[in-house]
C-alpha cells in the first residue's frame, strides 16, 4: 500500500445470526466455523482486493453486532462509509423484515453504495426467495448478491463487486 492509495470503508449490517462474521471470516481466512457466536463487539479488517482488470482497491471492512442493544452504539461507525452491506438469512424471515424496516432506514440517507446480501444460499429451508431479495434491492437502488459463507459460494465475488462499485461511484457531494 502506498501513501496515495485510497482506502474505502464498508460496513456489514444486519440482525444477529445472519452470518456477517462468517462472511468476513471466510473472506479473510478461507475458514468457516459453524460455532461462531454472535458478535458482541465490532470487528475490523483491512484487505487489498485484486480485481479482474489487475487493479486493486483497499477496503476497511467493519463487522458489527446485530443485537438490538448495540444499535445505537454502531451508528458511530456509519460516518465516512462508502458501502453498506445489508445481510439477511433467507431461512429467517424476520431477519429480512428487519433489513427492510430498520437497517435500510438507518443508512438510506448516507451517500454510499448499498448491497443486499442473502447469506446461506446453500440452504434448502429458504422462506425468503432470492426474487424477494432482488426486488427489494432494485426498489432501493441496491445490488443484490446471494452467498454462502459455509460453502464459500459467491464470497470473493461479493467483495470484488463491492470494491468495483465503491471505486466507480461518484463521491462528489
Short mmCIF file of N, CA and C in Angstrom, two decimals:
data_model
loop_
_atom_site.label_atom_id
_atom_site.label_comp_id
_atom_site.label_asym_id
_atom_site.label_seq_id
_atom_site.Cartn_x
_atom_site.Cartn_y
_atom_site.Cartn_z
N UNK A 1 0.85 -1.18 0.00
CA UNK A 1 0.00 0.00 0.00
C UNK A 1 0.89 1.24 0.00
N UNK A 2 0.59 2.15 -0.90
CA UNK A 2 1.35 3.40 -0.93
C UNK A 2 0.54 4.50 -0.25
N UNK A 3 1.18 5.62 -0.01
CA UNK A 3 0.51 6.73 0.66
C UNK A 3 -0.57 7.35 -0.23
N UNK A 4 -0.58 7.03 -1.54
CA UNK A 4 -1.57 7.56 -2.47
C UNK A 4 -2.80 6.68 -2.61
N UNK A 5 -2.77 5.49 -2.06
CA UNK A 5 -3.90 4.57 -2.19
C UNK A 5 -5.08 5.07 -1.37
N UNK A 6 -6.25 5.08 -2.00
CA UNK A 6 -7.47 5.46 -1.29
C UNK A 6 -7.99 4.22 -0.56
N UNK A 7 -8.41 4.45 0.65
CA UNK A 7 -8.98 3.37 1.45
C UNK A 7 -10.48 3.59 1.54
N UNK A 8 -11.25 2.57 1.17
CA UNK A 8 -12.70 2.64 1.19
C UNK A 8 -13.23 1.91 2.42
N UNK A 9 -14.24 2.49 3.02
CA UNK A 9 -14.82 1.92 4.24
C UNK A 9 -16.16 1.27 3.91
N UNK A 10 -16.31 0.02 4.34
CA UNK A 10 -17.59 -0.68 4.17
C UNK A 10 -18.01 -1.30 5.49
N UNK A 11 -19.31 -1.40 5.68
CA UNK A 11 -19.85 -1.89 6.95
C UNK A 11 -20.86 -2.99 6.69
N UNK A 12 -20.68 -4.11 7.38
CA UNK A 12 -21.65 -5.21 7.34
C UNK A 12 -22.70 -4.95 8.42
N UNK A 13 -23.97 -4.91 8.01
CA UNK A 13 -25.07 -4.68 8.94
C UNK A 13 -26.13 -5.76 8.77
N UNK A 14 -26.88 -5.99 9.82
CA UNK A 14 -27.98 -6.96 9.78
C UNK A 14 -28.21 -7.53 11.15
N UNK A 15 -29.25 -8.33 11.25
CA UNK A 15 -29.62 -8.92 12.52
C UNK A 15 -28.56 -9.91 13.02
N UNK A 16 -28.63 -10.20 14.27
CA UNK A 16 -27.76 -11.18 14.89
C UNK A 16 -28.04 -12.56 14.29
N UNK A 17 -26.98 -13.30 13.96
CA UNK A 17 -27.13 -14.67 13.48
C UNK A 17 -27.30 -14.83 11.98
N UNK A 18 -27.23 -13.74 11.21
CA UNK A 18 -27.41 -13.87 9.76
C UNK A 18 -26.13 -14.29 9.05
N UNK A 19 -24.99 -14.21 9.73
CA UNK A 19 -23.74 -14.68 9.15
C UNK A 19 -22.76 -13.60 8.73
N UNK A 20 -22.89 -12.40 9.26
CA UNK A 20 -21.97 -11.32 8.91
C UNK A 20 -20.52 -11.70 9.26
N UNK A 21 -20.32 -12.20 10.46
CA UNK A 21 -18.98 -12.58 10.90
C UNK A 21 -18.46 -13.77 10.09
N UNK A 22 -19.33 -14.71 9.76
CA UNK A 22 -18.92 -15.86 8.96
C UNK A 22 -18.50 -15.43 7.56
N UNK A 23 -19.21 -14.49 6.97
CA UNK A 23 -18.85 -13.97 5.66
C UNK A 23 -17.46 -13.33 5.72
N UNK A 24 -17.25 -12.51 6.73
CA UNK A 24 -15.97 -11.83 6.86
C UNK A 24 -14.83 -12.81 7.12
N UNK A 25 -15.06 -13.77 8.00
CA UNK A 25 -14.02 -14.76 8.32
C UNK A 25 -13.69 -15.62 7.09
N UNK A 26 -14.70 -16.02 6.34
CA UNK A 26 -14.47 -16.81 5.13
C UNK A 26 -13.64 -16.01 4.14
N UNK A 27 -13.96 -14.73 3.99
CA UNK A 27 -13.22 -13.89 3.07
C UNK A 27 -11.78 -13.65 3.53
N UNK A 28 -11.62 -13.43 4.82
CA UNK A 28 -10.29 -13.11 5.35
C UNK A 28 -9.38 -14.32 5.40
N UNK A 29 -9.88 -15.45 5.89
CA UNK A 29 -9.01 -16.61 6.14
C UNK A 29 -9.34 -17.83 5.29
N UNK A 30 -10.51 -17.83 4.65
CA UNK A 30 -10.94 -19.00 3.90
C UNK A 30 -11.57 -20.07 4.79
N UNK A 31 -11.67 -19.78 6.07
CA UNK A 31 -12.20 -20.77 7.01
C UNK A 31 -13.66 -20.48 7.35
N UNK A 32 -14.37 -21.54 7.71
CA UNK A 32 -15.75 -21.43 8.19
C UNK A 32 -15.84 -22.14 9.53
N UNK A 33 -16.37 -21.44 10.50
CA UNK A 33 -16.52 -22.02 11.84
C UNK A 33 -18.01 -22.07 12.17
N UNK A 34 -18.60 -23.27 12.20
CA UNK A 34 -20.03 -23.37 12.49
C UNK A 34 -20.38 -22.97 13.92
N UNK A 35 -19.37 -22.78 14.75
CA UNK A 35 -19.60 -22.47 16.16
C UNK A 35 -19.33 -21.01 16.50
N UNK A 36 -19.27 -20.14 15.49
CA UNK A 36 -19.08 -18.72 15.76
C UNK A 36 -20.29 -18.22 16.53
N UNK A 37 -20.01 -17.52 17.60
CA UNK A 37 -21.09 -16.94 18.39
C UNK A 37 -21.40 -15.54 17.88
N UNK A 38 -22.56 -15.06 18.20
CA UNK A 38 -22.96 -13.72 17.78
C UNK A 38 -21.96 -12.69 18.29
N UNK A 39 -21.57 -11.81 17.39
CA UNK A 39 -20.59 -10.79 17.75
C UNK A 39 -21.15 -9.85 18.80
N UNK A 40 -20.32 -9.54 19.78
CA UNK A 40 -20.70 -8.58 20.80
C UNK A 40 -19.81 -7.34 20.70
N UNK A 41 -18.90 -7.38 19.76
CA UNK A 41 -18.01 -6.25 19.51
C UNK A 41 -17.94 -6.02 18.01
N UNK A 42 -17.44 -4.87 17.63
CA UNK A 42 -17.24 -4.58 16.22
C UNK A 42 -15.86 -5.09 15.82
N UNK A 43 -15.83 -5.87 14.74
CA UNK A 43 -14.58 -6.40 14.22
C UNK A 43 -14.18 -5.62 12.98
N UNK A 44 -12.89 -5.63 12.67
CA UNK A 44 -12.37 -4.84 11.56
C UNK A 44 -11.22 -5.58 10.89
N UNK A 45 -11.22 -5.55 9.56
CA UNK A 45 -10.04 -6.00 8.81
C UNK A 45 -9.79 -5.00 7.68
N UNK A 46 -8.55 -4.95 7.24
CA UNK A 46 -8.17 -4.18 6.04
C UNK A 46 -7.72 -5.19 5.01
N UNK A 47 -8.28 -5.08 3.82
CA UNK A 47 -7.98 -6.07 2.79
C UNK A 47 -7.77 -5.36 1.46
N UNK A 48 -6.72 -5.78 0.76
CA UNK A 48 -6.44 -5.29 -0.58
C UNK A 48 -7.13 -6.25 -1.54
N UNK A 49 -8.12 -5.75 -2.27
CA UNK A 49 -8.93 -6.57 -3.17
C UNK A 49 -8.36 -6.47 -4.58
N UNK A 50 -7.96 -7.59 -5.14
CA UNK A 50 -7.48 -7.64 -6.52
C UNK A 50 -8.68 -7.82 -7.43
N UNK A 51 -8.77 -6.96 -8.45
CA UNK A 51 -9.88 -7.00 -9.37
C UNK A 51 -9.47 -7.67 -10.68
N UNK A 52 -10.45 -8.14 -11.46
CA UNK A 52 -10.13 -8.81 -12.72
C UNK A 52 -9.32 -7.96 -13.70
N UNK A 53 -9.42 -6.63 -13.61
CA UNK A 53 -8.67 -5.76 -14.52
C UNK A 53 -7.24 -5.50 -14.03
N UNK A 54 -6.79 -6.29 -13.04
CA UNK A 54 -5.47 -6.21 -12.43
C UNK A 54 -5.25 -4.98 -11.56
N UNK A 55 -6.29 -4.19 -11.34
CA UNK A 55 -6.22 -3.11 -10.36
C UNK A 55 -6.59 -3.67 -9.01
N UNK A 56 -6.42 -2.87 -7.98
CA UNK A 56 -6.83 -3.30 -6.65
C UNK A 56 -7.43 -2.14 -5.89
N UNK A 57 -8.20 -2.47 -4.88
CA UNK A 57 -8.83 -1.48 -4.00
C UNK A 57 -8.57 -1.93 -2.57
N UNK A 58 -8.35 -0.97 -1.70
CA UNK A 58 -8.15 -1.29 -0.29
C UNK A 58 -9.47 -1.04 0.44
N UNK A 59 -9.96 -2.07 1.12
CA UNK A 59 -11.20 -1.96 1.86
C UNK A 59 -10.94 -2.10 3.35
N UNK A 60 -11.50 -1.17 4.12
CA UNK A 60 -11.61 -1.33 5.56
C UNK A 60 -12.99 -1.90 5.79
N UNK A 61 -13.05 -3.14 6.26
CA UNK A 61 -14.32 -3.86 6.40
C UNK A 61 -14.68 -3.97 7.87
N UNK A 62 -15.82 -3.41 8.22
CA UNK A 62 -16.30 -3.40 9.60
C UNK A 62 -17.46 -4.39 9.74
N UNK A 63 -17.34 -5.27 10.70
CA UNK A 63 -18.37 -6.25 11.04
C UNK A 63 -19.00 -5.80 12.35
N UNK A 64 -20.30 -5.57 12.34
CA UNK A 64 -20.97 -5.02 13.52
C UNK A 64 -21.88 -6.05 14.18
N UNK A 65 -22.09 -5.92 15.48
CA UNK A 65 -23.05 -6.81 16.15
C UNK A 65 -24.47 -6.44 15.74
N UNK A 66 -25.34 -7.44 15.64
CA UNK A 66 -26.70 -7.19 15.18
C UNK A 66 -27.74 -7.11 16.28
N UNK A 67 -27.34 -7.39 17.51
CA UNK A 67 -28.32 -7.36 18.59
C UNK A 67 -28.87 -5.95 18.77
N UNK A 68 -30.14 -5.90 19.11
CA UNK A 68 -30.83 -4.62 19.25
C UNK A 68 -30.15 -3.70 20.26
N UNK A 69 -29.58 -4.26 21.32
CA UNK A 69 -28.97 -3.43 22.35
C UNK A 69 -27.74 -2.66 21.85
N UNK A 70 -27.17 -3.06 20.70
CA UNK A 70 -25.99 -2.38 20.16
C UNK A 70 -26.33 -1.38 19.05
N UNK A 71 -27.58 -1.30 18.65
CA UNK A 71 -27.95 -0.48 17.50
C UNK A 71 -27.55 0.99 17.64
N UNK A 72 -27.72 1.56 18.80
CA UNK A 72 -27.38 2.98 18.94
C UNK A 72 -25.87 3.19 18.96
N UNK A 73 -25.13 2.21 19.42
CA UNK A 73 -23.67 2.32 19.50
C UNK A 73 -23.02 2.22 18.12
N UNK A 74 -23.50 1.31 17.27
CA UNK A 74 -22.82 1.10 15.99
C UNK A 74 -23.02 2.25 15.01
N UNK A 75 -23.96 3.15 15.29
CA UNK A 75 -24.16 4.31 14.42
C UNK A 75 -22.89 5.14 14.27
N UNK A 76 -22.03 5.11 15.28
CA UNK A 76 -20.79 5.90 15.19
C UNK A 76 -19.89 5.41 14.06
N UNK A 77 -20.07 4.17 13.62
CA UNK A 77 -19.24 3.62 12.55
C UNK A 77 -19.73 4.01 11.16
N UNK A 78 -20.95 4.55 11.05
CA UNK A 78 -21.52 4.91 9.75
C UNK A 78 -20.75 6.05 9.08
N UNK A 79 -20.20 6.94 9.88
CA UNK A 79 -19.54 8.13 9.32
C UNK A 79 -18.41 7.73 8.37
N UNK A 80 -18.47 8.28 7.18
CA UNK A 80 -17.43 8.04 6.18
C UNK A 80 -17.54 6.73 5.45
N UNK A 81 -18.63 6.00 5.66
CA UNK A 81 -18.78 4.71 4.99
C UNK A 81 -19.06 4.90 3.50
N UNK A 82 -18.35 4.16 2.69
CA UNK A 82 -18.56 4.18 1.25
C UNK A 82 -19.55 3.10 0.81
N UNK A 83 -19.71 2.07 1.64
CA UNK A 83 -20.64 0.98 1.29
C UNK A 83 -21.23 0.38 2.55
N UNK A 84 -22.49 0.00 2.41
CA UNK A 84 -23.17 -0.76 3.45
C UNK A 84 -23.61 -2.08 2.84
N UNK A 85 -23.31 -3.16 3.55
CA UNK A 85 -23.71 -4.49 3.11
C UNK A 85 -24.77 -4.96 4.10
N UNK A 86 -26.02 -4.96 3.64
CA UNK A 86 -27.16 -5.35 4.47
C UNK A 86 -27.38 -6.83 4.29
N UNK A 87 -27.09 -7.60 5.34
CA UNK A 87 -27.11 -9.07 5.26
C UNK A 87 -28.36 -9.61 5.95
N UNK A 88 -28.99 -10.59 5.31
CA UNK A 88 -30.10 -11.30 5.92
C UNK A 88 -29.94 -12.80 5.69
N UNK A 89 -30.69 -13.57 6.45
CA UNK A 89 -30.70 -15.02 6.35
C UNK A 89 -32.02 -15.43 5.71
N UNK A 90 -32.00 -16.01 4.51
CA UNK A 90 -33.24 -16.36 3.83
C UNK A 90 -34.03 -17.48 4.51
N UNK A 91 -33.45 -18.11 5.52
CA UNK A 91 -34.19 -19.12 6.28
C UNK A 91 -34.88 -18.49 7.49
N UNK A 92 -34.69 -17.18 7.66
CA UNK A 92 -35.20 -16.46 8.82
C UNK A 92 -35.90 -15.18 8.32
N UNK A 93 -37.20 -15.28 8.08
CA UNK A 93 -37.93 -14.14 7.51
C UNK A 93 -37.84 -12.88 8.35
N UNK A 94 -37.87 -12.96 9.70
CA UNK A 94 -37.73 -11.73 10.48
C UNK A 94 -36.42 -10.98 10.19
N UNK A 95 -35.34 -11.69 9.85
CA UNK A 95 -34.08 -11.00 9.53
C UNK A 95 -34.22 -10.18 8.25
N UNK A 96 -35.01 -10.66 7.31
CA UNK A 96 -35.26 -9.92 6.07
C UNK A 96 -36.17 -8.73 6.34
N UNK A 97 -37.18 -8.93 7.17
CA UNK A 97 -38.10 -7.84 7.52
C UNK A 97 -37.36 -6.72 8.23
N UNK A 98 -36.47 -7.05 9.17
CA UNK A 98 -35.69 -6.02 9.88
C UNK A 98 -34.73 -5.31 8.94
N UNK A 99 -34.20 -6.03 7.98
CA UNK A 99 -33.33 -5.42 6.99
C UNK A 99 -34.09 -4.34 6.23
N UNK A 100 -35.32 -4.63 5.83
CA UNK A 100 -36.13 -3.67 5.08
C UNK A 100 -36.64 -2.54 5.96
N UNK A 101 -37.08 -2.87 7.15
CA UNK A 101 -37.73 -1.89 8.02
C UNK A 101 -36.72 -1.05 8.80
N UNK A 102 -35.71 -1.70 9.37
CA UNK A 102 -34.77 -0.96 10.23
C UNK A 102 -33.46 -0.64 9.53
N UNK A 103 -32.70 -1.65 9.12
CA UNK A 103 -31.33 -1.44 8.66
C UNK A 103 -31.24 -0.52 7.45
N UNK A 104 -32.12 -0.72 6.46
CA UNK A 104 -32.07 0.16 5.30
C UNK A 104 -32.37 1.61 5.71
N UNK A 105 -33.35 1.80 6.57
CA UNK A 105 -33.69 3.16 7.01
C UNK A 105 -32.55 3.83 7.78
N UNK A 106 -31.69 3.05 8.39
CA UNK A 106 -30.53 3.59 9.09
C UNK A 106 -29.53 4.25 8.14
N UNK A 107 -29.42 3.72 6.93
CA UNK A 107 -28.33 4.15 6.05
C UNK A 107 -28.78 4.78 4.74
N UNK A 108 -30.07 4.82 4.48
CA UNK A 108 -30.54 5.30 3.17
C UNK A 108 -30.19 6.76 2.89
N UNK A 109 -29.97 7.56 3.91
CA UNK A 109 -29.65 8.97 3.73
C UNK A 109 -28.15 9.23 3.53
N UNK A 110 -27.35 8.19 3.63
CA UNK A 110 -25.90 8.34 3.52
C UNK A 110 -25.48 8.08 2.07
N UNK A 111 -24.66 8.94 1.52
CA UNK A 111 -24.18 8.79 0.15
C UNK A 111 -23.21 7.61 0.11
N UNK A 112 -23.72 6.45 -0.25
CA UNK A 112 -22.91 5.23 -0.26
C UNK A 112 -23.49 4.23 -1.24
N UNK A 113 -22.72 3.19 -1.48
CA UNK A 113 -23.19 2.05 -2.27
C UNK A 113 -23.84 1.08 -1.28
N UNK A 114 -24.98 0.53 -1.66
CA UNK A 114 -25.66 -0.43 -0.78
C UNK A 114 -25.79 -1.77 -1.49
N UNK A 115 -25.43 -2.81 -0.75
CA UNK A 115 -25.61 -4.18 -1.21
C UNK A 115 -26.62 -4.86 -0.29
N UNK A 116 -27.50 -5.66 -0.86
CA UNK A 116 -28.40 -6.53 -0.11
C UNK A 116 -27.88 -7.94 -0.33
N UNK A 117 -27.52 -8.61 0.77
CA UNK A 117 -26.87 -9.92 0.66
C UNK A 117 -27.68 -10.97 1.40
N UNK A 118 -28.05 -12.02 0.67
CA UNK A 118 -28.69 -13.18 1.26
C UNK A 118 -27.60 -14.20 1.55
N UNK A 119 -27.31 -14.44 2.83
CA UNK A 119 -26.34 -15.46 3.20
C UNK A 119 -27.09 -16.78 3.39
N UNK A 120 -26.35 -17.88 3.30
CA UNK A 120 -26.92 -19.23 3.46
C UNK A 120 -27.72 -19.66 2.23
N UNK A 121 -27.23 -19.27 1.04
CA UNK A 121 -27.91 -19.64 -0.20
C UNK A 121 -27.87 -21.15 -0.44
N UNK A 122 -27.03 -21.85 0.31
CA UNK A 122 -26.92 -23.29 0.20
C UNK A 122 -28.06 -24.03 0.89
N UNK A 123 -28.87 -23.33 1.67
CA UNK A 123 -29.91 -23.96 2.47
C UNK A 123 -31.14 -24.33 1.63
N UNK A 124 -31.70 -25.48 1.95
CA UNK A 124 -32.94 -25.93 1.31
C UNK A 124 -34.16 -25.41 2.06
N UNK A 125 -33.94 -24.68 3.14
CA UNK A 125 -35.03 -24.23 4.01
C UNK A 125 -35.34 -22.74 3.86
N UNK A 126 -35.13 -22.20 2.68
CA UNK A 126 -35.37 -20.77 2.45
C UNK A 126 -36.87 -20.46 2.56
N UNK A 127 -37.18 -19.42 3.32
CA UNK A 127 -38.55 -18.91 3.36
C UNK A 127 -38.63 -17.57 2.62
N UNK A 128 -37.48 -16.92 2.46
CA UNK A 128 -37.39 -15.70 1.65
C UNK A 128 -36.63 -16.08 0.38
N UNK A 129 -37.32 -16.05 -0.73
CA UNK A 129 -36.73 -16.43 -2.01
C UNK A 129 -35.82 -15.32 -2.53
N UNK A 130 -34.83 -15.70 -3.35
CA UNK A 130 -33.90 -14.72 -3.92
C UNK A 130 -34.64 -13.61 -4.67
N UNK A 131 -35.76 -13.97 -5.32
CA UNK A 131 -36.52 -12.97 -6.07
C UNK A 131 -36.98 -11.84 -5.16
N UNK A 132 -37.37 -12.16 -3.93
CA UNK A 132 -37.80 -11.14 -2.98
C UNK A 132 -36.63 -10.22 -2.60
N UNK A 133 -35.47 -10.82 -2.38
CA UNK A 133 -34.28 -10.02 -2.08
C UNK A 133 -33.90 -9.13 -3.24
N UNK A 134 -33.96 -9.68 -4.46
CA UNK A 134 -33.64 -8.90 -5.66
C UNK A 134 -34.62 -7.74 -5.84
N UNK A 135 -35.91 -8.02 -5.64
CA UNK A 135 -36.93 -6.97 -5.79
C UNK A 135 -36.69 -5.85 -4.78
N UNK A 136 -36.39 -6.22 -3.54
CA UNK A 136 -36.12 -5.19 -2.53
C UNK A 136 -34.89 -4.39 -2.92
N UNK A 137 -33.83 -5.07 -3.31
CA UNK A 137 -32.60 -4.38 -3.71
C UNK A 137 -32.87 -3.40 -4.85
N UNK A 138 -33.57 -3.86 -5.87
CA UNK A 138 -33.88 -2.99 -7.00
C UNK A 138 -34.71 -1.78 -6.56
N UNK A 139 -35.64 -1.99 -5.64
CA UNK A 139 -36.53 -0.90 -5.20
C UNK A 139 -35.78 0.20 -4.47
N UNK A 140 -34.61 -0.11 -3.91
CA UNK A 140 -33.83 0.89 -3.18
C UNK A 140 -32.55 1.29 -3.91
N UNK A 141 -32.38 0.79 -5.12
CA UNK A 141 -31.18 1.12 -5.89
C UNK A 141 -29.93 0.41 -5.40
N UNK A 142 -30.13 -0.75 -4.78
CA UNK A 142 -29.01 -1.53 -4.24
C UNK A 142 -28.66 -2.68 -5.19
N UNK A 143 -27.58 -3.35 -4.88
CA UNK A 143 -27.12 -4.51 -5.64
C UNK A 143 -27.38 -5.75 -4.80
N UNK A 144 -28.02 -6.76 -5.40
CA UNK A 144 -28.33 -7.99 -4.69
C UNK A 144 -27.28 -9.06 -4.99
N UNK A 145 -26.86 -9.77 -3.93
CA UNK A 145 -25.92 -10.88 -4.08
C UNK A 145 -26.36 -11.99 -3.12
N UNK A 146 -26.33 -13.21 -3.61
CA UNK A 146 -26.65 -14.37 -2.79
C UNK A 146 -25.36 -15.15 -2.56
N UNK A 147 -25.05 -15.45 -1.28
CA UNK A 147 -23.79 -16.10 -0.93
C UNK A 147 -24.01 -17.22 0.08
N UNK A 148 -22.97 -18.01 0.28
CA UNK A 148 -22.92 -18.98 1.37
C UNK A 148 -21.52 -18.92 1.97
N UNK A 149 -21.43 -18.46 3.21
CA UNK A 149 -20.13 -18.46 3.89
C UNK A 149 -19.71 -19.91 4.16
N UNK A 150 -20.65 -20.75 4.48
CA UNK A 150 -20.36 -22.15 4.79
C UNK A 150 -19.71 -22.87 3.60
N UNK A 151 -20.33 -22.74 2.42
CA UNK A 151 -19.84 -23.45 1.24
C UNK A 151 -18.99 -22.59 0.32
N UNK A 152 -18.63 -21.39 0.77
CA UNK A 152 -17.79 -20.47 0.00
C UNK A 152 -18.37 -20.20 -1.39
N UNK A 153 -19.66 -19.92 -1.43
CA UNK A 153 -20.33 -19.58 -2.68
C UNK A 153 -20.48 -18.07 -2.75
N UNK A 154 -19.85 -17.46 -3.74
CA UNK A 154 -20.03 -16.05 -4.01
C UNK A 154 -19.31 -15.08 -3.07
N UNK A 155 -18.52 -15.57 -2.14
CA UNK A 155 -17.88 -14.67 -1.16
C UNK A 155 -16.86 -13.76 -1.83
N UNK A 156 -15.91 -14.31 -2.57
CA UNK A 156 -14.90 -13.48 -3.26
C UNK A 156 -15.57 -12.53 -4.24
N UNK A 157 -16.56 -13.04 -4.97
CA UNK A 157 -17.28 -12.22 -5.95
C UNK A 157 -17.97 -11.04 -5.26
N UNK A 158 -18.55 -11.27 -4.09
CA UNK A 158 -19.21 -10.19 -3.35
C UNK A 158 -18.23 -9.05 -3.08
N UNK A 159 -17.06 -9.38 -2.54
CA UNK A 159 -16.11 -8.33 -2.19
C UNK A 159 -15.49 -7.67 -3.42
N UNK A 160 -15.34 -8.42 -4.50
CA UNK A 160 -14.88 -7.81 -5.76
C UNK A 160 -15.92 -6.81 -6.27
N UNK A 161 -17.20 -7.20 -6.21
CA UNK A 161 -18.27 -6.29 -6.66
C UNK A 161 -18.31 -5.03 -5.79
N UNK A 162 -18.15 -5.22 -4.49
CA UNK A 162 -18.15 -4.06 -3.59
C UNK A 162 -17.00 -3.13 -3.95
N UNK A 163 -15.80 -3.68 -4.08
CA UNK A 163 -14.62 -2.87 -4.40
C UNK A 163 -14.81 -2.13 -5.72
N UNK A 164 -15.33 -2.82 -6.72
CA UNK A 164 -15.52 -2.20 -8.03
C UNK A 164 -16.58 -1.10 -7.97
N UNK A 165 -17.69 -1.36 -7.32
CA UNK A 165 -18.78 -0.38 -7.25
C UNK A 165 -18.43 0.82 -6.39
N UNK A 166 -17.68 0.60 -5.33
CA UNK A 166 -17.24 1.73 -4.50
C UNK A 166 -16.34 2.64 -5.31
N UNK A 167 -15.42 2.04 -6.04
CA UNK A 167 -14.47 2.83 -6.82
C UNK A 167 -15.17 3.61 -7.94
N UNK A 168 -16.20 3.02 -8.54
CA UNK A 168 -16.87 3.64 -9.68
C UNK A 168 -17.88 4.70 -9.28
N UNK A 169 -18.24 4.75 -8.02
CA UNK A 169 -19.24 5.74 -7.58
C UNK A 169 -18.65 7.15 -7.60
N UNK A 170 -19.49 8.09 -7.95
CA UNK A 170 -19.09 9.50 -7.94
C UNK A 170 -19.22 10.00 -6.50
N UNK A 171 -18.10 10.33 -5.87
CA UNK A 171 -18.11 10.74 -4.46
C UNK A 171 -18.17 12.24 -4.29
N UNK A 172 -18.48 12.99 -5.33
CA UNK A 172 -18.64 14.43 -5.18
C UNK A 172 -19.95 14.71 -4.46
N UNK A 173 -19.88 15.42 -3.36
CA UNK A 173 -21.08 15.70 -2.58
C UNK A 173 -21.63 17.05 -2.97
#
